[in-house]
DNA sequence: TCTCTTTCTTAAACTACTTTAAGTTTTTTG
DNA sequence: CAAAAAACTTAAAGTAGTTTAAGAAAGAGA
Protein backbone atom coordinates (compact mmCIF):
# COMPACT_ATOMS: atom_id res chain seq x y z
CA UNK A 1 0.00 0.00 0.00
CA UNK A 2 2.56 2.57 1.13
CA UNK A 3 5.53 1.01 -0.61
CA UNK A 4 5.80 3.64 -3.34
CA UNK A 5 5.82 6.60 -0.99
CA UNK A 6 8.25 4.94 1.44
CA UNK A 7 10.57 4.11 -1.44
CA UNK A 8 10.41 7.70 -2.61
CA UNK A 9 11.20 9.12 0.83
CA UNK A 10 14.10 6.68 1.18
CA UNK A 11 15.61 8.09 -2.00
CA UNK A 12 16.22 11.29 -0.02
CA UNK A 13 16.48 10.36 3.67
CA UNK A 14 16.88 7.12 5.68
CA UNK A 15 13.88 5.73 7.57
CA UNK A 16 13.91 3.11 10.34
CA UNK A 17 11.06 0.65 10.80
CA UNK A 18 9.47 2.59 13.66
CA UNK A 19 9.32 5.66 11.48
CA UNK A 20 7.83 3.66 8.64
CA UNK A 21 5.17 2.32 10.98
CA UNK A 22 4.35 5.82 12.23
CA UNK A 23 4.07 7.04 8.66
CA UNK A 24 1.77 4.16 7.75
CA UNK A 25 -0.44 4.95 10.75
CA UNK A 26 -0.84 8.64 9.87
CA UNK A 27 -1.00 8.45 6.10
CA UNK A 28 -4.13 7.41 4.28
CA UNK A 29 -4.53 5.67 0.94
CA UNK A 30 -7.36 6.82 -1.26
CA UNK A 31 -8.70 5.58 -4.57
CA UNK A 32 -9.84 8.39 -6.84
CA UNK A 33 -12.17 7.99 -9.81
CA UNK A 34 -11.49 9.68 -13.12
CA UNK A 35 -12.72 13.33 -13.00
CA UNK A 36 -13.13 13.18 -9.22
CA UNK A 37 -11.81 16.25 -7.38
CA UNK A 38 -9.43 16.20 -4.42
CA UNK A 39 -9.88 19.95 -4.10
CA UNK A 40 -12.27 22.48 -5.59
CA UNK A 41 -12.04 26.28 -5.75
CA UNK A 42 -13.67 27.86 -2.70
CA UNK A 43 -12.79 24.93 -0.44
CA UNK A 44 -10.11 24.96 2.25
CA UNK A 45 -7.18 22.77 1.16
CA UNK A 46 -6.58 20.27 3.94
CA UNK A 47 -3.94 17.90 2.57
CA UNK A 48 -0.97 17.28 0.33
CA UNK A 49 -1.32 14.33 -2.08
CA UNK A 50 1.35 11.88 -3.22
CA UNK A 51 0.41 10.23 -6.51
CA UNK A 52 1.02 6.50 -6.08
CA UNK A 53 -0.71 5.65 -9.36
CA UNK A 54 -2.47 7.67 -12.01
CA UNK A 55 -2.48 11.29 -13.06
CA UNK A 56 -3.87 14.56 -11.72
CA UNK A 57 -4.11 18.12 -12.90
CA UNK A 58 -4.02 21.34 -10.87
CA UNK A 59 -6.10 23.93 -12.67
CA UNK A 60 -8.17 27.06 -12.18
CA UNK A 61 -11.05 28.82 -13.90
CA UNK A 62 -9.98 32.13 -15.41
CA UNK A 63 -11.97 35.39 -15.40
CA UNK A 64 -13.16 34.50 -18.90
CA UNK A 65 -14.49 31.15 -17.69
CA UNK A 66 -11.80 28.95 -19.25
CA UNK A 67 -9.95 26.12 -17.50
CA UNK A 68 -6.22 26.81 -17.18
CA UNK A 69 -4.03 23.80 -16.33
CA UNK A 70 -1.16 24.99 -14.14
CA UNK A 71 0.48 21.67 -13.32
CA UNK A 72 0.19 17.93 -13.85
CA UNK A 73 1.13 15.35 -11.25
CA UNK A 74 1.93 11.73 -12.11
CA UNK A 75 3.48 8.84 -10.17
CA UNK A 76 5.92 9.96 -7.44
CA UNK A 77 4.86 13.60 -7.53
CA UNK A 78 3.22 15.57 -4.73
CA UNK A 79 0.31 17.72 -5.80
CA UNK A 80 -1.67 20.31 -3.85
CA UNK A 81 -2.35 24.03 -3.55
CA UNK A 82 0.62 24.76 -1.26
CA UNK A 83 -0.36 28.41 -0.79
CA UNK A 84 -3.90 27.46 0.28
CA UNK A 85 -2.73 24.56 2.42
CA UNK A 86 -0.35 26.79 4.36
CA UNK A 87 -2.56 29.90 4.60
CA UNK A 88 -5.80 28.10 5.48
CA UNK A 89 -7.66 30.44 3.13
CA UNK A 90 -10.18 29.19 0.54
CA UNK A 91 -8.36 27.85 -2.49
CA UNK A 92 -8.59 29.24 -6.01
CA UNK A 93 -7.56 25.90 -7.51
CA UNK A 94 -9.02 22.55 -8.49
CA UNK A 95 -7.12 19.26 -8.18
CA UNK A 96 -8.74 16.59 -10.33
CA UNK A 97 -7.95 13.01 -11.38
CA UNK A 98 -7.27 12.78 -15.12
CA UNK A 99 -7.53 8.97 -14.94
CA UNK A 100 -8.46 6.42 -12.23
CA UNK A 101 -5.78 6.99 -9.59
CA UNK A 102 -4.44 6.14 -6.15
CA UNK A 103 -3.08 8.82 -3.83
CA UNK A 104 -1.45 8.80 -0.41
CA UNK A 105 -3.09 11.56 1.62
CA UNK A 106 -0.97 13.62 4.00
CA UNK A 107 -3.42 15.65 6.08
CA UNK A 108 -2.37 18.97 7.57
CA UNK A 109 -2.56 17.71 11.18
CA UNK A 110 -0.75 14.49 10.31
CA UNK A 111 1.92 16.55 8.61
CA UNK A 112 2.56 18.60 11.73
CA UNK A 113 2.78 15.50 13.90
CA UNK A 114 5.08 13.76 11.43
CA UNK A 115 7.41 16.75 11.08
CA UNK A 116 7.59 16.81 14.86
CA UNK A 117 8.34 13.11 15.31
CA UNK A 118 10.40 12.50 12.15
CA UNK A 119 12.50 15.64 11.57
CA UNK A 120 14.08 13.91 8.56
CA UNK A 121 10.80 14.51 6.77
CA UNK A 122 11.46 18.25 6.78
CA UNK A 123 14.64 17.42 4.91
CA UNK A 124 12.75 15.22 2.47
CA UNK A 125 10.21 17.92 1.63
CA UNK A 126 12.88 20.60 1.45
CA UNK A 127 14.58 18.60 -1.27
CA UNK A 128 11.35 17.77 -3.09
CA UNK A 129 10.49 21.47 -3.12
CA UNK A 130 13.93 22.52 -4.31
CA UNK A 131 13.36 20.34 -7.34
CA UNK A 132 9.80 21.48 -7.88
CA UNK A 133 10.86 25.13 -7.65
CA UNK A 134 13.73 24.83 -10.11
CA UNK A 135 11.51 22.85 -12.48
CA UNK A 136 9.12 25.80 -12.55
CA UNK A 137 11.94 28.24 -13.31
CA UNK A 138 13.04 26.03 -16.19
CA UNK A 139 9.47 25.92 -17.39
CA UNK A 140 9.22 29.72 -17.38
CA UNK A 141 12.39 29.79 -19.46
CA UNK A 142 10.78 27.46 -22.00
CA UNK A 143 7.53 29.44 -22.09
CA UNK A 144 9.38 32.66 -22.91
CA UNK A 145 11.94 31.30 -25.34
CA UNK A 146 10.20 28.62 -27.33
CA UNK A 147 7.16 28.79 -29.57
CA UNK A 148 4.18 26.57 -28.80
CA UNK A 149 5.31 24.28 -31.58
CA UNK A 150 8.84 23.94 -30.16
CA UNK A 151 7.51 23.22 -26.68
CA UNK A 152 5.13 20.60 -27.98
CA UNK A 153 7.88 18.90 -29.98
CA UNK A 154 10.24 18.92 -26.98
CA UNK A 155 7.54 17.41 -24.79
CA UNK A 156 6.81 14.78 -27.41
CA UNK A 157 10.50 13.93 -27.54
CA UNK A 158 11.13 13.78 -23.79
CA UNK A 159 7.78 12.43 -22.58
CA UNK A 160 6.03 10.72 -25.51
CA UNK A 161 3.94 8.46 -23.22
CA UNK A 162 2.72 11.46 -21.26
CA UNK A 163 1.61 13.31 -24.40
CA UNK A 164 -0.55 10.29 -25.22
CA UNK A 165 -1.77 9.94 -21.66
CA UNK A 166 -3.68 13.20 -21.18
CA UNK A 167 -6.48 14.69 -23.31
CA UNK A 168 -5.14 17.08 -25.91
CA UNK A 169 -7.11 20.04 -24.67
CA UNK A 170 -5.50 19.71 -21.24
CA UNK A 171 -2.03 19.49 -22.74
CA UNK A 172 -2.78 22.57 -24.89
CA UNK A 173 -3.86 24.49 -21.80
CA UNK A 174 -0.71 23.41 -19.91
CA UNK A 175 1.42 24.61 -22.85
CA UNK A 176 -0.46 27.91 -22.95
CA UNK A 177 -1.97 27.42 -26.42
CA UNK A 178 -5.49 26.76 -27.70
CA UNK A 179 -6.63 23.19 -28.44
CA UNK A 180 -7.31 24.29 -32.03
CA UNK A 181 -3.73 25.39 -32.50
CA UNK A 182 -2.34 22.19 -30.95
CA UNK A 183 -4.58 20.18 -33.26
CA UNK A 184 -3.13 22.07 -36.20
CA UNK A 185 0.43 21.44 -34.99
CA UNK A 186 -0.23 17.71 -34.72
CA UNK A 187 -1.71 17.60 -38.21
CA UNK A 188 1.43 19.17 -39.69
CA UNK A 189 3.55 16.07 -39.06
CA UNK A 190 3.44 13.23 -36.58
CA UNK B 1 25.60 42.43 10.05
CA UNK B 2 23.46 39.29 10.25
CA UNK B 3 20.43 40.94 11.81
CA UNK B 4 18.28 40.84 8.68
CA UNK B 5 18.79 37.15 8.01
CA UNK B 6 18.34 36.17 11.67
CA UNK B 7 15.13 38.20 11.81
CA UNK B 8 13.91 36.46 8.68
CA UNK B 9 14.66 32.99 10.02
CA UNK B 10 12.92 33.86 13.32
CA UNK B 11 9.76 34.66 11.40
CA UNK B 12 9.56 30.91 10.63
CA UNK B 13 11.39 29.04 13.42
CA UNK B 14 12.77 29.94 16.88
CA UNK B 15 16.53 30.31 17.34
CA UNK B 16 18.48 30.34 20.62
CA UNK B 17 21.62 32.39 21.09
CA UNK B 18 23.98 29.44 20.56
CA UNK B 19 22.33 28.74 17.24
CA UNK B 20 22.57 32.38 16.26
CA UNK B 21 26.28 32.35 17.11
CA UNK B 22 26.83 29.20 15.04
CA UNK B 23 25.02 30.77 12.11
CA UNK B 24 27.10 33.93 12.39
CA UNK B 25 30.29 31.84 12.40
CA UNK B 26 29.39 29.90 9.24
CA UNK B 27 27.67 32.58 7.22
CA UNK B 28 29.60 35.20 5.35
CA UNK B 29 28.64 38.77 4.48
CA UNK B 30 29.65 40.04 1.08
CA UNK B 31 29.38 43.42 -0.57
CA UNK B 32 28.59 43.21 -4.26
CA UNK B 33 29.11 45.98 -6.79
CA UNK B 34 26.53 46.86 -9.40
CA UNK B 35 26.83 44.46 -12.39
CA UNK B 36 29.09 42.09 -10.42
CA UNK B 37 28.25 38.40 -10.82
CA UNK B 38 27.77 35.92 -7.97
CA UNK B 39 27.47 33.14 -10.54
CA UNK B 40 28.15 32.85 -14.25
CA UNK B 41 27.05 30.21 -16.76
CA UNK B 42 29.59 27.39 -16.95
CA UNK B 43 30.66 27.78 -13.32
CA UNK B 44 29.76 25.40 -10.51
CA UNK B 45 27.23 27.03 -8.19
CA UNK B 46 28.68 26.82 -4.67
CA UNK B 47 26.29 28.86 -2.52
CA UNK B 48 22.83 30.15 -1.82
CA UNK B 49 22.54 33.94 -1.36
CA UNK B 50 20.27 35.85 1.01
CA UNK B 51 19.75 39.42 -0.17
CA UNK B 52 20.29 41.67 2.88
CA UNK B 53 20.29 44.85 0.79
CA UNK B 54 19.99 45.56 -2.90
CA UNK B 55 18.67 43.68 -5.91
CA UNK B 56 19.79 40.76 -8.06
CA UNK B 57 18.63 39.08 -11.22
CA UNK B 58 18.86 35.41 -12.19
CA UNK B 59 19.13 35.23 -15.98
CA UNK B 60 20.43 33.12 -18.85
CA UNK B 61 21.59 33.65 -22.41
CA UNK B 62 19.20 32.09 -24.92
CA UNK B 63 20.15 30.21 -28.09
CA UNK B 64 19.57 33.44 -29.99
CA UNK B 65 22.03 35.28 -27.77
CA UNK B 66 19.48 37.29 -25.80
CA UNK B 67 19.44 37.73 -22.01
CA UNK B 68 16.34 36.21 -20.42
CA UNK B 69 15.58 37.31 -16.85
CA UNK B 70 14.02 34.37 -15.00
CA UNK B 71 13.80 35.82 -11.50
CA UNK B 72 14.59 38.91 -9.44
CA UNK B 73 15.70 38.80 -5.80
CA UNK B 74 15.36 41.78 -3.47
CA UNK B 75 15.68 42.20 0.32
CA UNK B 76 14.74 39.04 2.29
CA UNK B 77 14.79 36.75 -0.75
CA UNK B 78 17.14 33.85 -1.35
CA UNK B 79 18.58 33.66 -4.84
CA UNK B 80 20.65 30.94 -6.50
CA UNK B 81 20.56 28.24 -9.17
CA UNK B 82 19.06 25.56 -6.93
CA UNK B 83 19.32 22.85 -9.59
CA UNK B 84 23.01 23.57 -10.14
CA UNK B 85 23.75 23.96 -6.45
CA UNK B 86 22.26 20.54 -5.69
CA UNK B 87 23.55 18.67 -8.74
CA UNK B 88 27.10 20.07 -8.67
CA UNK B 89 26.95 20.38 -12.45
CA UNK B 90 28.03 23.55 -14.31
CA UNK B 91 25.27 26.12 -14.16
CA UNK B 92 23.40 27.52 -17.14
CA UNK B 93 22.51 30.69 -15.21
CA UNK B 94 23.96 34.05 -14.24
CA UNK B 95 23.27 35.76 -10.92
CA UNK B 96 24.12 39.45 -11.12
CA UNK B 97 23.70 42.52 -8.89
CA UNK B 98 21.31 45.03 -10.44
CA UNK B 99 22.44 47.68 -7.93
CA UNK B 100 25.13 47.90 -5.21
CA UNK B 101 24.11 45.14 -2.79
CA UNK B 102 24.90 43.16 0.34
CA UNK B 103 24.34 39.40 0.50
CA UNK B 104 24.70 36.77 3.19
CA UNK B 105 26.50 33.81 1.63
CA UNK B 106 25.47 30.29 2.62
CA UNK B 107 28.11 28.00 1.17
CA UNK B 108 27.26 24.41 0.30
CA UNK B 109 29.51 22.94 3.02
CA UNK B 110 28.26 25.43 5.62
CA UNK B 111 24.71 24.51 4.63
CA UNK B 112 25.31 20.82 5.30
CA UNK B 113 26.90 21.53 8.67
CA UNK B 114 24.10 23.92 9.63
CA UNK B 115 21.33 21.52 8.61
CA UNK B 116 23.07 18.93 10.74
CA UNK B 117 23.47 21.09 13.84
CA UNK B 118 20.30 23.18 13.56
CA UNK B 119 17.56 20.88 12.21
CA UNK B 120 15.10 23.76 12.49
CA UNK B 121 16.81 25.27 9.45
CA UNK B 122 15.45 22.46 7.31
CA UNK B 123 12.03 23.60 8.43
CA UNK B 124 12.87 27.21 7.61
CA UNK B 125 13.98 26.40 4.07
CA UNK B 126 11.07 24.04 3.51
CA UNK B 127 8.70 26.91 4.22
CA UNK B 128 10.69 29.41 2.17
CA UNK B 129 10.58 26.98 -0.77
CA UNK B 130 6.86 26.29 -0.38
CA UNK B 131 6.30 30.00 -0.87
CA UNK B 132 8.77 30.32 -3.73
CA UNK B 133 7.19 27.33 -5.51
CA UNK B 134 3.62 28.57 -5.21
CA UNK B 135 4.73 32.04 -6.29
CA UNK B 136 6.06 30.50 -9.51
CA UNK B 137 2.78 28.66 -10.15
CA UNK B 138 0.88 31.93 -9.68
CA UNK B 139 3.30 33.59 -12.06
CA UNK B 140 2.68 30.93 -14.72
CA UNK B 141 -1.04 31.57 -14.32
CA UNK B 142 -0.46 35.30 -14.95
CA UNK B 143 1.78 34.65 -17.95
CA UNK B 144 -0.88 32.53 -19.62
CA UNK B 145 -3.95 34.56 -18.76
CA UNK B 146 -2.89 38.18 -18.91
CA UNK B 147 -1.51 40.19 -21.79
CA UNK B 148 1.87 41.91 -21.37
CA UNK B 149 0.01 45.16 -20.80
CA UNK B 150 -2.16 43.68 -18.03
CA UNK B 151 0.86 42.15 -16.31
CA UNK B 152 2.77 45.41 -16.46
CA UNK B 153 -0.17 47.37 -15.02
CA UNK B 154 -0.63 44.83 -12.22
CA UNK B 155 3.06 45.00 -11.37
CA UNK B 156 2.93 48.80 -11.42
CA UNK B 157 -0.04 48.72 -9.06
CA UNK B 158 1.34 46.16 -6.59
CA UNK B 159 5.06 47.03 -6.70
CA UNK B 160 5.41 50.59 -8.06
CA UNK B 161 8.80 51.12 -6.35
CA UNK B 162 10.14 47.93 -7.89
CA UNK B 163 9.10 48.96 -11.41
CA UNK B 164 11.15 52.14 -10.93
CA UNK B 165 14.04 50.26 -9.36
CA UNK B 166 15.17 48.01 -12.22
CA UNK B 167 16.09 49.00 -15.80
CA UNK B 168 13.13 48.74 -18.12
CA UNK B 169 14.76 46.24 -20.43
CA UNK B 170 15.23 43.82 -17.51
CA UNK B 171 11.62 44.23 -16.45
CA UNK B 172 10.49 43.63 -20.05
CA UNK B 173 12.54 40.44 -20.19
CA UNK B 174 11.09 39.27 -16.86
CA UNK B 175 7.57 39.91 -18.19
CA UNK B 176 8.38 38.04 -21.40
CA UNK B 177 8.00 41.02 -23.74
CA UNK B 178 10.47 43.12 -25.73
CA UNK B 179 11.80 46.41 -24.33
CA UNK B 180 10.36 48.16 -27.39
CA UNK B 181 6.88 46.90 -26.61
CA UNK B 182 7.15 47.85 -22.93
CA UNK B 183 8.30 51.30 -23.95
CA UNK B 184 5.22 51.59 -26.14
CA UNK B 185 2.97 50.45 -23.27
CA UNK B 186 4.44 53.08 -20.96
CA UNK B 187 3.96 55.80 -23.57
CA UNK B 188 0.25 55.00 -23.85
CA UNK B 189 -0.51 56.34 -20.35
CA UNK B 190 1.42 56.69 -17.14
C1' DT C 1 32.70 68.58 -17.95
C1' DC C 2 33.27 65.85 -21.88
C1' DT C 3 32.98 61.56 -24.07
C1' DC C 4 31.54 56.89 -24.27
C1' DT C 5 28.37 53.58 -23.11
C1' DT C 6 24.04 52.18 -21.72
C1' DT C 7 19.21 52.66 -21.80
C1' DC C 8 14.99 54.17 -23.84
C1' DT C 9 11.87 55.58 -27.79
C1' DT C 10 9.34 55.53 -32.23
C1' DA C 11 7.35 53.40 -36.11
C1' DA C 12 6.56 50.20 -40.05
C1' DA C 13 6.52 45.54 -41.68
C1' DC C 14 5.80 40.97 -40.11
C1' DT C 15 4.28 36.42 -37.51
C1' DA C 16 2.76 33.17 -34.09
C1' DC C 17 -1.10 32.50 -32.25
C1' DT C 18 -6.35 33.39 -31.10
C1' DT C 19 -11.18 33.62 -32.11
C1' DT C 20 -15.15 32.04 -34.13
C1' DA C 21 -17.86 28.76 -36.17
C1' DA C 22 -19.14 24.48 -37.87
C1' DG C 23 -18.50 19.76 -38.61
C1' DT C 24 -16.47 15.02 -37.31
C1' DT C 25 -14.94 11.54 -34.35
C1' DT C 26 -14.55 9.24 -30.01
C1' DT C 27 -16.04 8.08 -25.42
C1' DT C 28 -19.37 7.51 -21.89
C1' DT C 29 -23.65 6.17 -19.99
C1' DG C 30 -28.27 4.29 -19.31
C1' DC D 1 -26.14 -0.85 -28.31
C1' DA D 2 -28.18 3.58 -29.05
C1' DA D 3 -28.09 8.32 -27.72
C1' DA D 4 -25.81 11.95 -25.65
C1' DA D 5 -21.83 14.10 -24.25
C1' DA D 6 -17.04 14.97 -24.64
C1' DA D 7 -13.06 15.59 -27.42
C1' DC D 8 -10.88 16.70 -31.71
C1' DT D 9 -10.43 18.93 -36.48
C1' DT D 10 -10.45 22.45 -40.14
C1' DA D 11 -10.20 26.94 -41.90
C1' DA D 12 -10.75 32.05 -42.34
C1' DA D 13 -10.36 36.48 -40.24
C1' DG D 14 -8.24 39.05 -36.61
C1' DT D 15 -4.66 40.66 -32.95
C1' DA D 16 -1.01 40.92 -29.49
C1' DG D 17 3.08 40.83 -29.88
C1' DT D 18 8.11 40.73 -32.47
C1' DT D 19 11.73 42.42 -35.52
C1' DT D 20 14.43 45.75 -37.51
C1' DA D 21 16.42 50.04 -37.73
C1' DA D 22 17.56 54.42 -36.35
C1' DG D 23 17.80 58.17 -33.33
C1' DA D 24 17.36 60.48 -28.61
C1' DA D 25 18.23 60.68 -23.78
C1' DA D 26 20.36 59.51 -19.64
C1' DG D 27 24.33 57.71 -16.75
C1' DA D 28 29.02 56.88 -15.60
C1' DG D 29 34.01 57.10 -15.87
C1' DA D 30 38.10 59.85 -16.67
PDB file of C-alpha atoms in Angstrom, chain A residues 58 60 62 68 70-71 82-83 86 115 122-123 125-126 129-130 132-134 136-137 139-141 143-145 173-176, chain B residues 58 60 62 68 70-71 82-83 86 115 122-123 125-126 129-130 132-134 136-137 139-141 143-145 173-176:
ATOM      1  CA  UNK A  58      -4.017  21.338 -10.869  1.00  0.00           C
ATOM      2  CA  UNK A  60      -8.170  27.061 -12.181  1.00  0.00           C
ATOM      3  CA  UNK A  62      -9.982  32.129 -15.412  1.00  0.00           C
ATOM      4  CA  UNK A  68      -6.219  26.807 -17.180  1.00  0.00           C
ATOM      5  CA  UNK A  70      -1.165  24.991 -14.142  1.00  0.00           C
ATOM      6  CA  UNK A  71       0.475  21.667 -13.322  1.00  0.00           C
ATOM      7  CA  UNK A  82       0.617  24.760  -1.264  1.00  0.00           C
ATOM      8  CA  UNK A  83      -0.363  28.413  -0.793  1.00  0.00           C
ATOM      9  CA  UNK A  86      -0.347  26.794   4.356  1.00  0.00           C
ATOM     10  CA  UNK A 115       7.407  16.753  11.083  1.00  0.00           C
ATOM     11  CA  UNK A 122      11.462  18.249   6.784  1.00  0.00           C
ATOM     12  CA  UNK A 123      14.640  17.423   4.906  1.00  0.00           C
ATOM     13  CA  UNK A 125      10.206  17.922   1.631  1.00  0.00           C
ATOM     14  CA  UNK A 126      12.877  20.598   1.448  1.00  0.00           C
ATOM     15  CA  UNK A 129      10.487  21.473  -3.116  1.00  0.00           C
ATOM     16  CA  UNK A 130      13.934  22.516  -4.305  1.00  0.00           C
ATOM     17  CA  UNK A 132       9.799  21.481  -7.883  1.00  0.00           C
ATOM     18  CA  UNK A 133      10.856  25.132  -7.648  1.00  0.00           C
ATOM     19  CA  UNK A 134      13.726  24.828 -10.107  1.00  0.00           C
ATOM     20  CA  UNK A 136       9.119  25.798 -12.552  1.00  0.00           C
ATOM     21  CA  UNK A 137      11.937  28.244 -13.312  1.00  0.00           C
ATOM     22  CA  UNK A 139       9.465  25.918 -17.391  1.00  0.00           C
ATOM     23  CA  UNK A 140       9.224  29.723 -17.376  1.00  0.00           C
ATOM     24  CA  UNK A 141      12.389  29.792 -19.464  1.00  0.00           C
ATOM     25  CA  UNK A 143       7.526  29.445 -22.089  1.00  0.00           C
ATOM     26  CA  UNK A 144       9.382  32.656 -22.908  1.00  0.00           C
ATOM     27  CA  UNK A 145      11.936  31.299 -25.343  1.00  0.00           C
ATOM     28  CA  UNK A 173      -3.859  24.486 -21.796  1.00  0.00           C
ATOM     29  CA  UNK A 174      -0.710  23.405 -19.913  1.00  0.00           C
ATOM     30  CA  UNK A 175       1.421  24.609 -22.850  1.00  0.00           C
ATOM     31  CA  UNK A 176      -0.463  27.906 -22.948  1.00  0.00           C
TER      32      UNK A 176
ATOM     33  CA  UNK B  58      18.860  35.410 -12.194  1.00  0.00           C
ATOM     34  CA  UNK B  60      20.425  33.120 -18.849  1.00  0.00           C
ATOM     35  CA  UNK B  62      19.197  32.091 -24.922  1.00  0.00           C
ATOM     36  CA  UNK B  68      16.338  36.206 -20.425  1.00  0.00           C
ATOM     37  CA  UNK B  70      14.025  34.369 -14.996  1.00  0.00           C
ATOM     38  CA  UNK B  71      13.799  35.820 -11.503  1.00  0.00           C
ATOM     39  CA  UNK B  82      19.060  25.558  -6.929  1.00  0.00           C
ATOM     40  CA  UNK B  83      19.323  22.850  -9.586  1.00  0.00           C
ATOM     41  CA  UNK B  86      22.259  20.544  -5.693  1.00  0.00           C
ATOM     42  CA  UNK B 115      21.326  21.518   8.615  1.00  0.00           C
ATOM     43  CA  UNK B 122      15.448  22.458   7.309  1.00  0.00           C
ATOM     44  CA  UNK B 123      12.026  23.603   8.427  1.00  0.00           C
ATOM     45  CA  UNK B 125      13.978  26.401   4.072  1.00  0.00           C
ATOM     46  CA  UNK B 126      11.075  24.041   3.510  1.00  0.00           C
ATOM     47  CA  UNK B 129      10.579  26.980  -0.770  1.00  0.00           C
ATOM     48  CA  UNK B 130       6.864  26.293  -0.375  1.00  0.00           C
ATOM     49  CA  UNK B 132       8.765  30.317  -3.726  1.00  0.00           C
ATOM     50  CA  UNK B 133       7.195  27.334  -5.506  1.00  0.00           C
ATOM     51  CA  UNK B 134       3.621  28.571  -5.207  1.00  0.00           C
ATOM     52  CA  UNK B 136       6.056  30.503  -9.512  1.00  0.00           C
ATOM     53  CA  UNK B 137       2.782  28.662 -10.145  1.00  0.00           C
ATOM     54  CA  UNK B 139       3.304  33.590 -12.061  1.00  0.00           C
ATOM     55  CA  UNK B 140       2.678  30.930 -14.718  1.00  0.00           C
ATOM     56  CA  UNK B 141      -1.037  31.572 -14.317  1.00  0.00           C
ATOM     57  CA  UNK B 143       1.782  34.651 -17.952  1.00  0.00           C
ATOM     58  CA  UNK B 144      -0.876  32.526 -19.621  1.00  0.00           C
ATOM     59  CA  UNK B 145      -3.946  34.559 -18.758  1.00  0.00           C
ATOM     60  CA  UNK B 173      12.543  40.444 -20.193  1.00  0.00           C
ATOM     61  CA  UNK B 174      11.094  39.268 -16.856  1.00  0.00           C
ATOM     62  CA  UNK B 175       7.572  39.912 -18.192  1.00  0.00           C
ATOM     63  CA  UNK B 176       8.381  38.043 -21.404  1.00  0.00           C
TER      64      UNK B 176
END
